[in-house]
Each structure stands twice: as structure tokens, then as C-alpha cells.
PDB file of C-alpha atoms in Angstrom:
ATOM      1  CA  UNK A1156    -206.391 -43.473  89.721  1.00 57.00           C
ATOM      2  CA  UNK A1157    -202.705 -43.564  88.011  1.00 62.00           C
ATOM      3  CA  UNK A1158    -201.657 -46.733  85.403  1.00 65.00           C
ATOM      4  CA  UNK A1159    -198.533 -47.880  83.994  1.00 64.00           C
ATOM      5  CA  UNK A1160    -200.163 -48.927  80.334  1.00 63.00           C
ATOM      6  CA  UNK A1161    -202.609 -45.721  80.018  1.00 66.00           C
ATOM      7  CA  UNK A1162    -200.799 -42.106  80.089  1.00 70.00           C
ATOM      8  CA  UNK A1163    -203.959 -40.257  79.928  1.00 77.00           C
ATOM      9  CA  UNK A1164    -202.025 -36.949  80.728  1.00 78.00           C
ATOM     10  CA  UNK A1165    -199.532 -38.008  77.863  1.00 77.00           C
ATOM     11  CA  UNK A1166    -202.024 -38.608  75.132  1.00 83.00           C
ATOM     12  CA  UNK A1167    -203.780 -34.996  75.684  1.00 83.00           C
ATOM     13  CA  UNK A1168    -200.606 -33.332  75.639  1.00 82.00           C
ATOM     14  CA  UNK A1169    -199.892 -35.320  72.763  1.00 85.00           C
ATOM     15  CA  UNK A1170    -203.045 -34.102  70.769  1.00 87.00           C
ATOM     16  CA  UNK A1171    -202.322 -30.978  71.763  1.00 86.00           C
ATOM     17  CA  UNK A1172    -198.867 -30.676  70.429  1.00 86.00           C
ATOM     18  CA  UNK A1173    -199.980 -31.892  67.064  1.00 89.00           C
ATOM     19  CA  UNK A1174    -202.806 -29.264  66.742  1.00 87.00           C
ATOM     20  CA  UNK A1175    -200.504 -26.815  67.829  1.00 85.00           C
ATOM     21  CA  UNK A1176    -197.847 -28.196  64.956  1.00 85.00           C
ATOM     22  CA  UNK A1177    -200.750 -28.385  63.115  1.00 85.00           C
ATOM     23  CA  UNK A1178    -201.926 -24.112  63.574  1.00 84.00           C
ATOM     24  CA  UNK A1179    -198.104 -23.871  63.093  1.00 87.00           C
ATOM     25  CA  UNK A1180    -197.756 -25.403  59.921  1.00 83.00           C
ATOM     26  CA  UNK A1181    -200.458 -23.434  58.280  1.00 83.00           C
ATOM     27  CA  UNK A1182    -199.037 -19.693  59.485  1.00 84.00           C
ATOM     28  CA  UNK A1183    -195.579 -21.351  57.862  1.00 84.00           C
ATOM     29  CA  UNK A1184    -197.669 -21.504  54.882  1.00 82.00           C
ATOM     30  CA  UNK A1185    -199.008 -18.073  54.587  1.00 82.00           C
ATOM     31  CA  UNK A1186    -195.703 -16.312  55.582  1.00 86.00           C
ATOM     32  CA  UNK A1187    -193.878 -18.194  52.848  1.00 83.00           C
ATOM     33  CA  UNK A1188    -196.965 -18.215  50.372  1.00 82.00           C
ATOM     34  CA  UNK A1189    -197.927 -14.491  51.284  1.00 84.00           C
ATOM     35  CA  UNK A1190    -201.588 -16.201  50.850  1.00 86.00           C
ATOM     36  CA  UNK A1191    -204.209 -17.448  53.501  1.00 86.00           C
ATOM     37  CA  UNK A1192    -205.907 -19.300  50.752  1.00 87.00           C
ATOM     38  CA  UNK A1193    -203.393 -20.759  48.263  1.00 85.00           C
ATOM     39  CA  UNK A1194    -204.909 -23.830  47.453  1.00 84.00           C
ATOM     40  CA  UNK A1195    -208.821 -25.067  47.450  1.00 88.00           C
ATOM     41  CA  UNK A1196    -208.585 -27.250  50.595  1.00 85.00           C
ATOM     42  CA  UNK A1197    -207.698 -23.893  52.497  1.00 82.00           C
ATOM     43  CA  UNK A1198    -211.055 -22.746  51.490  1.00 87.00           C
ATOM     44  CA  UNK A1199    -212.803 -23.886  48.530  1.00 92.00           C
ATOM     45  CA  UNK A1200    -215.218 -21.783  47.818  1.00 91.00           C
ATOM     46  CA  UNK A1201    -213.714 -18.323  47.860  1.00 90.00           C
ATOM     47  CA  UNK A1202    -210.616 -19.915  46.401  1.00 92.00           C
ATOM     48  CA  UNK A1203    -213.203 -20.967  43.268  1.00 91.00           C
ATOM     49  CA  UNK A1204    -213.998 -16.926  43.254  1.00 90.00           C
ATOM     50  CA  UNK A1205    -210.709 -15.763  43.377  1.00 91.00           C
ATOM     51  CA  UNK A1206    -210.006 -18.389  40.811  1.00 91.00           C
ATOM     52  CA  UNK A1207    -212.579 -17.202  38.724  1.00 90.00           C
ATOM     53  CA  UNK A1208    -211.824 -13.218  38.895  1.00 91.00           C
ATOM     54  CA  UNK A1209    -208.338 -13.962  38.294  1.00 91.00           C
ATOM     55  CA  UNK A1210    -209.420 -15.348  34.959  1.00 90.00           C
ATOM     56  CA  UNK A1211    -211.383 -12.131  35.057  1.00 91.00           C
ATOM     57  CA  UNK A1212    -208.161 -10.008  35.204  1.00 92.00           C
ATOM     58  CA  UNK A1213    -205.713 -11.961  32.490  1.00 92.00           C
ATOM     59  CA  UNK A1214    -208.966 -11.485  29.628  1.00 91.00           C
ATOM     60  CA  UNK A1215    -209.362  -7.506  30.881  1.00 92.00           C
ATOM     61  CA  UNK A1216    -205.356  -7.194  30.259  1.00 91.00           C
ATOM     62  CA  UNK A1217    -205.985  -8.851  26.949  1.00 91.00           C
ATOM     63  CA  UNK A1218    -208.472  -6.366  26.575  1.00 93.00           C
ATOM     64  CA  UNK A1219    -206.486  -3.472  27.204  1.00 93.00           C
ATOM     65  CA  UNK A1220    -203.990  -4.344  24.439  1.00 92.00           C
ATOM     66  CA  UNK A1221    -206.683  -4.254  22.165  1.00 91.00           C
ATOM     67  CA  UNK A1222    -208.305  -0.808  22.961  1.00 93.00           C
ATOM     68  CA  UNK A1223    -204.429  -0.105  23.121  1.00 92.00           C
ATOM     69  CA  UNK A1224    -204.611  -1.017  19.676  1.00 92.00           C
ATOM     70  CA  UNK A1225    -207.911   0.680  18.380  1.00 91.00           C
ATOM     71  CA  UNK A1226    -207.314   3.972  20.110  1.00 92.00           C
ATOM     72  CA  UNK A1227    -203.474   3.811  17.528  1.00 93.00           C
ATOM     73  CA  UNK A1228    -205.433   2.976  15.219  1.00 92.00           C
ATOM     74  CA  UNK A1229    -208.339   5.437  15.355  1.00 93.00           C
ATOM     75  CA  UNK A1230    -205.473   8.349  16.253  1.00 93.00           C
ATOM     76  CA  UNK A1231    -203.795   8.025  13.346  1.00 94.00           C
ATOM     77  CA  UNK A1232    -206.952   8.340  10.881  1.00 93.00           C
ATOM     78  CA  UNK A1233    -207.584  11.160  13.192  1.00 93.00           C
ATOM     79  CA  UNK A1234    -204.216  13.145  12.234  1.00 94.00           C
ATOM     80  CA  UNK A1235    -204.592  11.956   9.077  1.00 94.00           C
ATOM     81  CA  UNK A1236    -208.239  13.812   9.002  1.00 94.00           C
ATOM     82  CA  UNK A1237    -207.220  16.455  10.608  1.00 94.00           C
ATOM     83  CA  UNK A1238    -204.760  17.589   8.020  1.00 95.00           C
ATOM     84  CA  UNK A1239    -206.908  16.862   5.170  1.00 95.00           C
ATOM     85  CA  UNK A1240    -209.328  19.388   6.528  1.00 95.00           C
ATOM     86  CA  UNK A1241    -206.365  21.931   6.656  1.00 95.00           C
ATOM     87  CA  UNK A1242    -204.926  21.215   3.285  1.00 96.00           C
ATOM     88  CA  UNK A1243    -208.703  21.581   2.088  1.00 95.00           C
ATOM     89  CA  UNK A1244    -208.996  25.130   3.507  1.00 95.00           C
ATOM     90  CA  UNK A1245    -205.326  26.058   2.234  1.00 94.00           C
ATOM     91  CA  UNK A1246    -206.868  24.802  -1.449  1.00 94.00           C
ATOM     92  CA  UNK A1247    -209.975  26.735  -0.725  1.00 94.00           C
ATOM     93  CA  UNK A1248    -207.748  30.155  -0.463  1.00 94.00           C
ATOM     94  CA  UNK A1249    -206.383  28.993  -3.718  1.00 93.00           C
ATOM     95  CA  UNK A1250    -209.576  28.332  -5.339  1.00 93.00           C
ATOM     96  CA  UNK A1251    -211.357  31.897  -4.129  1.00 94.00           C
ATOM     97  CA  UNK A1252    -207.930  34.228  -5.427  1.00 92.00           C
ATOM     98  CA  UNK A1253    -208.685  31.705  -8.724  1.00 92.00           C
ATOM     99  CA  UNK A1254    -212.045  34.196  -8.868  1.00 90.00           C
ATOM    100  CA  UNK A1255    -210.205  37.122  -9.766  1.00 86.00           C
ATOM    101  CA  UNK A1256    -208.942  38.752 -12.579  1.00 80.00           C
ATOM    102  CA  UNK A1257    -205.188  39.399 -13.512  1.00 83.00           C
ATOM    103  CA  UNK A1258    -204.027  36.061 -11.268  1.00 88.00           C
ATOM    104  CA  UNK A1259    -201.836  32.904 -12.694  1.00 91.00           C
ATOM    105  CA  UNK A1260    -204.360  30.494 -13.237  1.00 89.00           C
ATOM    106  CA  UNK A1261    -201.074  28.051 -13.928  1.00 92.00           C
ATOM    107  CA  UNK A1262    -199.558  28.597 -10.921  1.00 93.00           C
ATOM    108  CA  UNK A1263    -203.242  28.005  -8.751  1.00 92.00           C
ATOM    109  CA  UNK A1264    -203.563  24.990 -10.720  1.00 92.00           C
ATOM    110  CA  UNK A1265    -200.469  23.721  -9.887  1.00 94.00           C
ATOM    111  CA  UNK A1266    -200.807  24.554  -6.471  1.00 94.00           C
ATOM    112  CA  UNK A1267    -203.871  22.609  -6.235  1.00 93.00           C
ATOM    113  CA  UNK A1268    -202.584  19.309  -8.116  1.00 94.00           C
ATOM    114  CA  UNK A1269    -200.180  19.470  -5.574  1.00 95.00           C
ATOM    115  CA  UNK A1270    -202.698  19.940  -2.241  1.00 95.00           C
ATOM    116  CA  UNK A1271    -204.796  17.120  -3.842  1.00 93.00           C
ATOM    117  CA  UNK A1272    -201.490  14.889  -4.571  1.00 94.00           C
ATOM    118  CA  UNK A1273    -200.897  15.384  -0.724  1.00 95.00           C
ATOM    119  CA  UNK A1274    -204.643  14.500   0.094  1.00 94.00           C
ATOM    120  CA  UNK A1275    -204.388  11.428  -1.389  1.00 91.00           C
ATOM    121  CA  UNK A1276    -201.365  10.241  -0.125  1.00 93.00           C
ATOM    122  CA  UNK A1277    -202.321  11.258   3.212  1.00 93.00           C
ATOM    123  CA  UNK A1278    -205.630   9.055   2.227  1.00 92.00           C
ATOM    124  CA  UNK A1279    -203.221   6.382   1.738  1.00 90.00           C
ATOM    125  CA  UNK A1280    -200.527   6.616   4.193  1.00 91.00           C
ATOM    126  CA  UNK A1281    -202.923   6.532   7.660  1.00 89.00           C
ATOM    127  CA  UNK A1282    -203.060   3.260   8.702  1.00 88.00           C
ATOM    128  CA  UNK A1283    -202.276   1.333  11.477  1.00 88.00           C
ATOM    129  CA  UNK A1284    -200.897  -2.120  11.608  1.00 85.00           C
ATOM    130  CA  UNK A1285    -202.869  -2.496   7.981  1.00 84.00           C
ATOM    131  CA  UNK A1286    -206.131  -0.804   9.040  1.00 87.00           C
ATOM    132  CA  UNK A1287    -206.834   2.681   7.530  1.00 89.00           C
ATOM    133  CA  UNK A1288    -209.984   4.478   8.777  1.00 91.00           C
ATOM    134  CA  UNK A1289    -209.857   7.134   5.764  1.00 90.00           C
ATOM    135  CA  UNK A1290    -210.409   4.150   2.933  1.00 85.00           C
ATOM    136  CA  UNK A1291    -212.251   1.517   2.463  1.00 72.00           C
ATOM    137  CA  UNK A1292    -209.452  -1.044   0.645  1.00 67.00           C
ATOM    138  CA  UNK A1293    -210.186  -4.059   2.020  1.00 53.00           C
ATOM    139  CA  UNK A1294    -211.288  -2.752   5.260  1.00 65.00           C
ATOM    140  CA  UNK A1295    -214.633  -0.813   6.428  1.00 75.00           C
ATOM    141  CA  UNK A1296    -214.199  -0.329   9.614  1.00 84.00           C
ATOM    142  CA  UNK A1297    -212.321  -1.795  12.858  1.00 89.00           C
ATOM    143  CA  UNK A1298    -213.665  -3.607  15.528  1.00 90.00           C
ATOM    144  CA  UNK A1299    -212.357  -3.270  18.941  1.00 91.00           C
ATOM    145  CA  UNK A1300    -212.684  -5.928  21.613  1.00 90.00           C
ATOM    146  CA  UNK A1301    -214.122  -3.620  24.309  1.00 91.00           C
ATOM    147  CA  UNK A1302    -215.327  -5.865  28.125  1.00 90.00           C
ATOM    148  CA  UNK A1303    -215.753  -9.456  28.901  1.00 88.00           C
ATOM    149  CA  UNK A1304    -219.534  -9.042  31.251  1.00 87.00           C
ATOM    150  CA  UNK A1305    -219.909 -11.777  33.481  1.00 85.00           C
ATOM    151  CA  UNK A1306    -223.156 -12.603  34.262  1.00 84.00           C
ATOM    152  CA  UNK A1307    -224.798 -13.648  37.823  1.00 82.00           C
ATOM    153  CA  UNK A1308    -225.294 -17.710  35.981  1.00 83.00           C
ATOM    154  CA  UNK A1309    -221.461 -17.159  35.027  1.00 81.00           C
ATOM    155  CA  UNK A1310    -222.255 -17.085  31.438  1.00 87.00           C
ATOM    156  CA  UNK A1311    -219.633 -14.017  29.715  1.00 88.00           C
ATOM    157  CA  UNK A1312    -220.214 -11.889  26.432  1.00 90.00           C
ATOM    158  CA  UNK A1313    -218.019 -10.418  25.195  1.00 90.00           C
ATOM    159  CA  UNK A1314    -218.490  -6.439  24.547  1.00 90.00           C
ATOM    160  CA  UNK A1315    -217.458  -4.705  21.294  1.00 92.00           C
ATOM    161  CA  UNK A1316    -216.558  -1.198  19.814  1.00 91.00           C
ATOM    162  CA  UNK A1317    -217.412  -0.742  16.017  1.00 91.00           C
ATOM    163  CA  UNK A1318    -215.457   2.397  14.851  1.00 91.00           C
ATOM    164  CA  UNK A1319    -216.443   2.673  10.733  1.00 89.00           C
ATOM    165  CA  UNK A1320    -213.916   4.263   8.198  1.00 89.00           C
ATOM    166  CA  UNK A1321    -215.195   7.522   6.845  1.00 90.00           C
ATOM    167  CA  UNK A1322    -214.052   6.605   3.751  1.00 86.00           C
ATOM    168  CA  UNK A1323    -212.563   9.669   2.040  1.00 88.00           C
ATOM    169  CA  UNK A1324    -211.139   7.882  -0.873  1.00 82.00           C
ATOM    170  CA  UNK A1325    -214.590   8.107  -1.952  1.00 82.00           C
ATOM    171  CA  UNK A1326    -215.561  11.153  -0.144  1.00 84.00           C
ATOM    172  CA  UNK A1327    -213.496  13.316  -1.250  1.00 87.00           C
ATOM    173  CA  UNK A1328    -213.458  13.324  -5.187  1.00 88.00           C
ATOM    174  CA  UNK A1329    -211.418  16.814  -5.700  1.00 90.00           C
ATOM    175  CA  UNK A1330    -211.850  15.881  -9.578  1.00 90.00           C
ATOM    176  CA  UNK A1331    -213.818  18.702  -9.446  1.00 91.00           C
ATOM    177  CA  UNK A1332    -212.114  21.304  -8.206  1.00 92.00           C
ATOM    178  CA  UNK A1333    -210.958  23.012 -11.119  1.00 92.00           C
ATOM    179  CA  UNK A1334    -209.099  26.489 -10.974  1.00 91.00           C
ATOM    180  CA  UNK A1335    -208.546  27.447 -15.007  1.00 89.00           C
ATOM    181  CA  UNK A1336    -210.542  30.534 -14.973  1.00 90.00           C
ATOM    182  CA  UNK A1337    -212.346  33.000 -12.737  1.00 90.00           C
ATOM    183  CA  UNK A1338    -215.456  31.057 -13.964  1.00 90.00           C
ATOM    184  CA  UNK A1339    -214.030  27.220 -12.803  1.00 91.00           C
ATOM    185  CA  UNK A1340    -212.918  28.511  -9.803  1.00 91.00           C
ATOM    186  CA  UNK A1341    -216.648  29.953  -9.258  1.00 92.00           C
ATOM    187  CA  UNK A1342    -217.825  27.110  -9.707  1.00 92.00           C
ATOM    188  CA  UNK A1343    -215.391  25.781  -7.352  1.00 92.00           C
ATOM    189  CA  UNK A1344    -215.846  27.426  -4.239  1.00 93.00           C
ATOM    190  CA  UNK A1345    -218.986  25.424  -3.870  1.00 93.00           C
ATOM    191  CA  UNK A1346    -217.143  22.029  -3.771  1.00 93.00           C
ATOM    192  CA  UNK A1347    -214.487  22.972  -1.817  1.00 94.00           C
ATOM    193  CA  UNK A1348    -217.009  23.673   0.427  1.00 95.00           C
ATOM    194  CA  UNK A1349    -218.616  20.728   0.463  1.00 94.00           C
ATOM    195  CA  UNK A1350    -215.397  18.479   0.870  1.00 94.00           C
ATOM    196  CA  UNK A1351    -214.666  21.091   3.697  1.00 95.00           C
ATOM    197  CA  UNK A1352    -217.062  19.384   5.385  1.00 95.00           C
ATOM    198  CA  UNK A1353    -216.614  16.235   4.438  1.00 93.00           C
ATOM    199  CA  UNK A1354    -212.708  16.577   6.246  1.00 94.00           C
ATOM    200  CA  UNK A1355    -214.497  18.261   9.382  1.00 95.00           C
ATOM    201  CA  UNK A1356    -216.937  15.629   9.852  1.00 94.00           C
ATOM    202  CA  UNK A1357    -215.089  12.758   9.640  1.00 93.00           C
ATOM    203  CA  UNK A1358    -212.474  14.252  11.293  1.00 94.00           C
ATOM    204  CA  UNK A1359    -214.903  14.788  14.357  1.00 95.00           C
ATOM    205  CA  UNK A1360    -216.648  11.564  13.892  1.00 93.00           C
ATOM    206  CA  UNK A1361    -212.919   9.739  14.638  1.00 93.00           C
ATOM    207  CA  UNK A1362    -212.334  12.030  17.508  1.00 93.00           C
ATOM    208  CA  UNK A1363    -215.717  10.721  18.954  1.00 93.00           C
ATOM    209  CA  UNK A1364    -214.942   7.106  18.670  1.00 92.00           C
ATOM    210  CA  UNK A1365    -210.737   7.605  19.967  1.00 92.00           C
ATOM    211  CA  UNK A1366    -212.651   9.270  23.179  1.00 93.00           C
ATOM    212  CA  UNK A1367    -214.779   6.678  23.739  1.00 93.00           C
ATOM    213  CA  UNK A1368    -211.831   4.176  23.005  1.00 93.00           C
ATOM    214  CA  UNK A1369    -210.030   5.881  25.625  1.00 93.00           C
ATOM    215  CA  UNK A1370    -213.077   6.482  27.714  1.00 94.00           C
ATOM    216  CA  UNK A1371    -213.380   2.750  27.957  1.00 94.00           C
ATOM    217  CA  UNK A1372    -209.762   1.742  28.102  1.00 93.00           C
ATOM    218  CA  UNK A1373    -209.437   4.263  31.301  1.00 94.00           C
ATOM    219  CA  UNK A1374    -212.189   2.299  32.627  1.00 94.00           C
ATOM    220  CA  UNK A1375    -210.867  -1.038  31.826  1.00 93.00           C
ATOM    221  CA  UNK A1376    -207.713  -0.365  34.049  1.00 93.00           C
ATOM    222  CA  UNK A1377    -209.300   1.130  37.151  1.00 94.00           C
ATOM    223  CA  UNK A1378    -211.315  -1.870  36.851  1.00 93.00           C
ATOM    224  CA  UNK A1379    -208.871  -4.394  36.929  1.00 93.00           C
ATOM    225  CA  UNK A1380    -206.649  -2.836  39.618  1.00 93.00           C
ATOM    226  CA  UNK A1381    -210.508  -2.887  41.907  1.00 94.00           C
ATOM    227  CA  UNK A1382    -210.620  -6.748  40.379  1.00 93.00           C
ATOM    228  CA  UNK A1383    -206.714  -7.369  41.032  1.00 92.00           C
ATOM    229  CA  UNK A1384    -207.186  -5.682  44.722  1.00 93.00           C
ATOM    230  CA  UNK A1385    -210.888  -7.196  45.511  1.00 92.00           C
ATOM    231  CA  UNK A1386    -208.497 -10.964  45.187  1.00 92.00           C
ATOM    232  CA  UNK A1387    -205.746  -9.698  47.493  1.00 91.00           C
ATOM    233  CA  UNK A1388    -208.244  -8.901  50.106  1.00 89.00           C
ATOM    234  CA  UNK A1389    -210.138 -12.247  49.514  1.00 89.00           C
ATOM    235  CA  UNK A1390    -206.688 -14.486  49.672  1.00 89.00           C
ATOM    236  CA  UNK A1391    -203.814 -12.158  50.487  1.00 85.00           C
ATOM    237  CA  UNK A1392    -201.863 -12.983  54.378  1.00 85.00           C
ATOM    238  CA  UNK A1393    -202.448 -10.163  56.883  1.00 83.00           C
ATOM    239  CA  UNK A1394    -198.039 -10.794  57.382  1.00 86.00           C
ATOM    240  CA  UNK A1395    -198.540  -8.389  60.519  1.00 85.00           C
ATOM    241  CA  UNK A1396    -201.255 -10.856  62.394  1.00 85.00           C
ATOM    242  CA  UNK A1397    -199.426 -14.005  60.684  1.00 83.00           C
ATOM    243  CA  UNK A1398    -195.891 -13.248  62.551  1.00 85.00           C
ATOM    244  CA  UNK A1399    -197.301 -12.299  65.797  1.00 88.00           C
ATOM    245  CA  UNK A1400    -199.459 -15.929  64.872  1.00 86.00           C
ATOM    246  CA  UNK A1401    -195.924 -17.956  64.323  1.00 84.00           C
ATOM    247  CA  UNK A1402    -194.459 -16.681  67.368  1.00 88.00           C
ATOM    248  CA  UNK A1403    -197.385 -17.405  69.807  1.00 89.00           C
ATOM    249  CA  UNK A1404    -197.527 -20.475  68.640  1.00 84.00           C
ATOM    250  CA  UNK A1405    -193.869 -20.983  68.634  1.00 87.00           C
ATOM    251  CA  UNK A1406    -194.011 -21.071  72.692  1.00 88.00           C
ATOM    252  CA  UNK A1407    -197.036 -23.167  72.793  1.00 86.00           C
ATOM    253  CA  UNK A1408    -195.381 -25.591  70.898  1.00 86.00           C
ATOM    254  CA  UNK A1409    -192.177 -25.678  73.064  1.00 88.00           C
ATOM    255  CA  UNK A1410    -194.674 -25.513  76.263  1.00 85.00           C
ATOM    256  CA  UNK A1411    -196.447 -28.113  74.496  1.00 83.00           C
ATOM    257  CA  UNK A1412    -193.406 -30.237  74.811  1.00 84.00           C
ATOM    258  CA  UNK A1413    -192.783 -29.769  77.970  1.00 84.00           C
ATOM    259  CA  UNK A1414    -196.059 -30.527  79.312  1.00 82.00           C
ATOM    260  CA  UNK A1415    -195.223 -33.743  76.731  1.00 78.00           C
ATOM    261  CA  UNK A1416    -192.028 -34.292  78.746  1.00 82.00           C
ATOM    262  CA  UNK A1417    -193.716 -33.766  82.075  1.00 79.00           C
ATOM    263  CA  UNK A1418    -196.223 -36.111  81.510  1.00 75.00           C
ATOM    264  CA  UNK A1419    -193.780 -38.666  80.882  1.00 76.00           C
ATOM    265  CA  UNK A1420    -192.573 -38.924  83.575  1.00 76.00           C
ATOM    266  CA  UNK A1421    -195.488 -39.424  85.240  1.00 71.00           C
ATOM    267  CA  UNK A1422    -195.220 -43.405  85.226  1.00 68.00           C
ATOM    268  CA  UNK A1423    -191.453 -42.791  86.955  1.00 70.00           C
ATOM    269  CA  UNK A1424    -192.710 -41.469  89.657  1.00 70.00           C
ATOM    270  CA  UNK A1425    -194.835 -44.793  90.477  1.00 65.00           C
ATOM    271  CA  UNK A1426    -191.693 -46.969  90.989  1.00 67.00           C
ATOM    272  CA  UNK A1427    -191.412 -44.386  94.641  1.00 70.00           C
ATOM    273  CA  UNK A1428    -195.197 -45.954  95.841  1.00 64.00           C
ATOM    274  CA  UNK A1429    -192.463 -49.806  95.789  1.00 66.00           C
ATOM    275  CA  UNK A1430    -189.713 -48.310  97.423  1.00 63.00           C
TER     276      UNK A1430
END
């Protein structure tokens, strides 16, 4: 049945064009934004998950900065501890030399004094951004934020790495080193050995802490990259597929317009019935 009041063919064509235009707008939006899920209305659940993960990525980037700062602080202290260990070894040679006869105790004593002063200088100078792990002058150690752990229920817990000060200021009291004569030097051998062991233990502890921070920093970097890739997998548009779909929709749009034009000509054809 043909009617001049209701053109069903035009209605169908119009609805088809509206659907094509809607799909075309979405394809164009994907290409312009680079995302299949740019807003919550595109896919509420995926959008929500991606935003939580983006928040975690931002947090891990801040954690990476914290770990880098911690690495630098421990590296400075570790370098100082290793240098002090080397100086104590040199000091040991002077103490051993002082146990012999016919030696210049005054010169050996002067060298030991200068080495002691150098060690004290290193202890005070081995600081980074005000944090010094070789003494406890207002700083018993540092706490480095190392991770943000998200549980299945969405709760977040911060994890930290605590690095204690080795306190060479108190543990390396070199006042017991005396090379004023052979007897005093012999007594000082035991003391210098103890000090060397203290320095070695301190340097080893700082080295272990530095390695832990380094490993955590490497893990956080890889975790951040993996999470960023995961977010991209969920929300990023496949540009090749989007481009092909856009071209197909543009062809469909043109065909739809032609179909609507043909449908609109239907009532005109009815005039031939009255000629």
C-alpha cells in the first residue's frame, strides 16, 4: 500500500542514516582521541578500572622518585664508609710500623692524627639532602616509600624500606689509637682491627640496603611500564581498525542518503496514477 501521509521507506532510510551517523561519530571520536573508552559512558566498568590503574601509575611514579632519592642517599653514605675502610687500612700500617724499633713516633703520630681527622671529615660530609647515614645527629636512618599495595577490596597499603644509620660517629672512636711508643702501638693493633671490622660491617650493611633499594626501583619501573601497557590495552583504539571502519561508514552514509532520496521520491510517483 502506498500513502502520501506515511512514507515507511523514508522512515527506515532515516533510521538507518541516524544509526550510521552515530557509529560514524564514534569512529571519528576514537580516531581524534586515540581511545575506544574515553569517557564513562563508553564503557563504565572499563573506564573505572582504567582510572584506578592510572591513579596507581601516578603513585608509582612518585614512588620511583622516592626510591631514587633513597638510592642517592645510601650511595653517598656507602661511598663514605668504603673510603673510611680504606683509610683505616692505611692507619693500620702506621700502627704496625710503630711497634718496631728506631722509628719516628712523632711523624707516625702526625699521620695517624691526620687520618683520624679525615675520617671525621668524611663522616660529617657524607650526607645527601641533609640525611647522613654515617652518624645519628638528629637522624637515626631514613625511611623510603617503596610500594603502594592495592588489595582485592580496593584498600591501599603503603610499604617502606627502612635504612638505619651505621653511626660511625659513635662506633668509630679512634681516640684509643696511640703510636707514641712501641708498647702503645702494640695495644692499638687490637683496637684498629676492631675499628676496621666496624667500618667493613657498616659498609656492607649500607651496600646491602643500596642493593635492595636498587632492586625495588627496577621492579617499580617495570611494574609501571606493565600497568601503563595494560591501561592502553583496555582503552586505546586500534587505529588501523578504526580507520577501516570510518571509511566503511562513510560509504554506508552515502548509500543511506541515496536510499533516503529514493524513498522521498515515492510520493511523487503516486502522481502518475492520477494522470
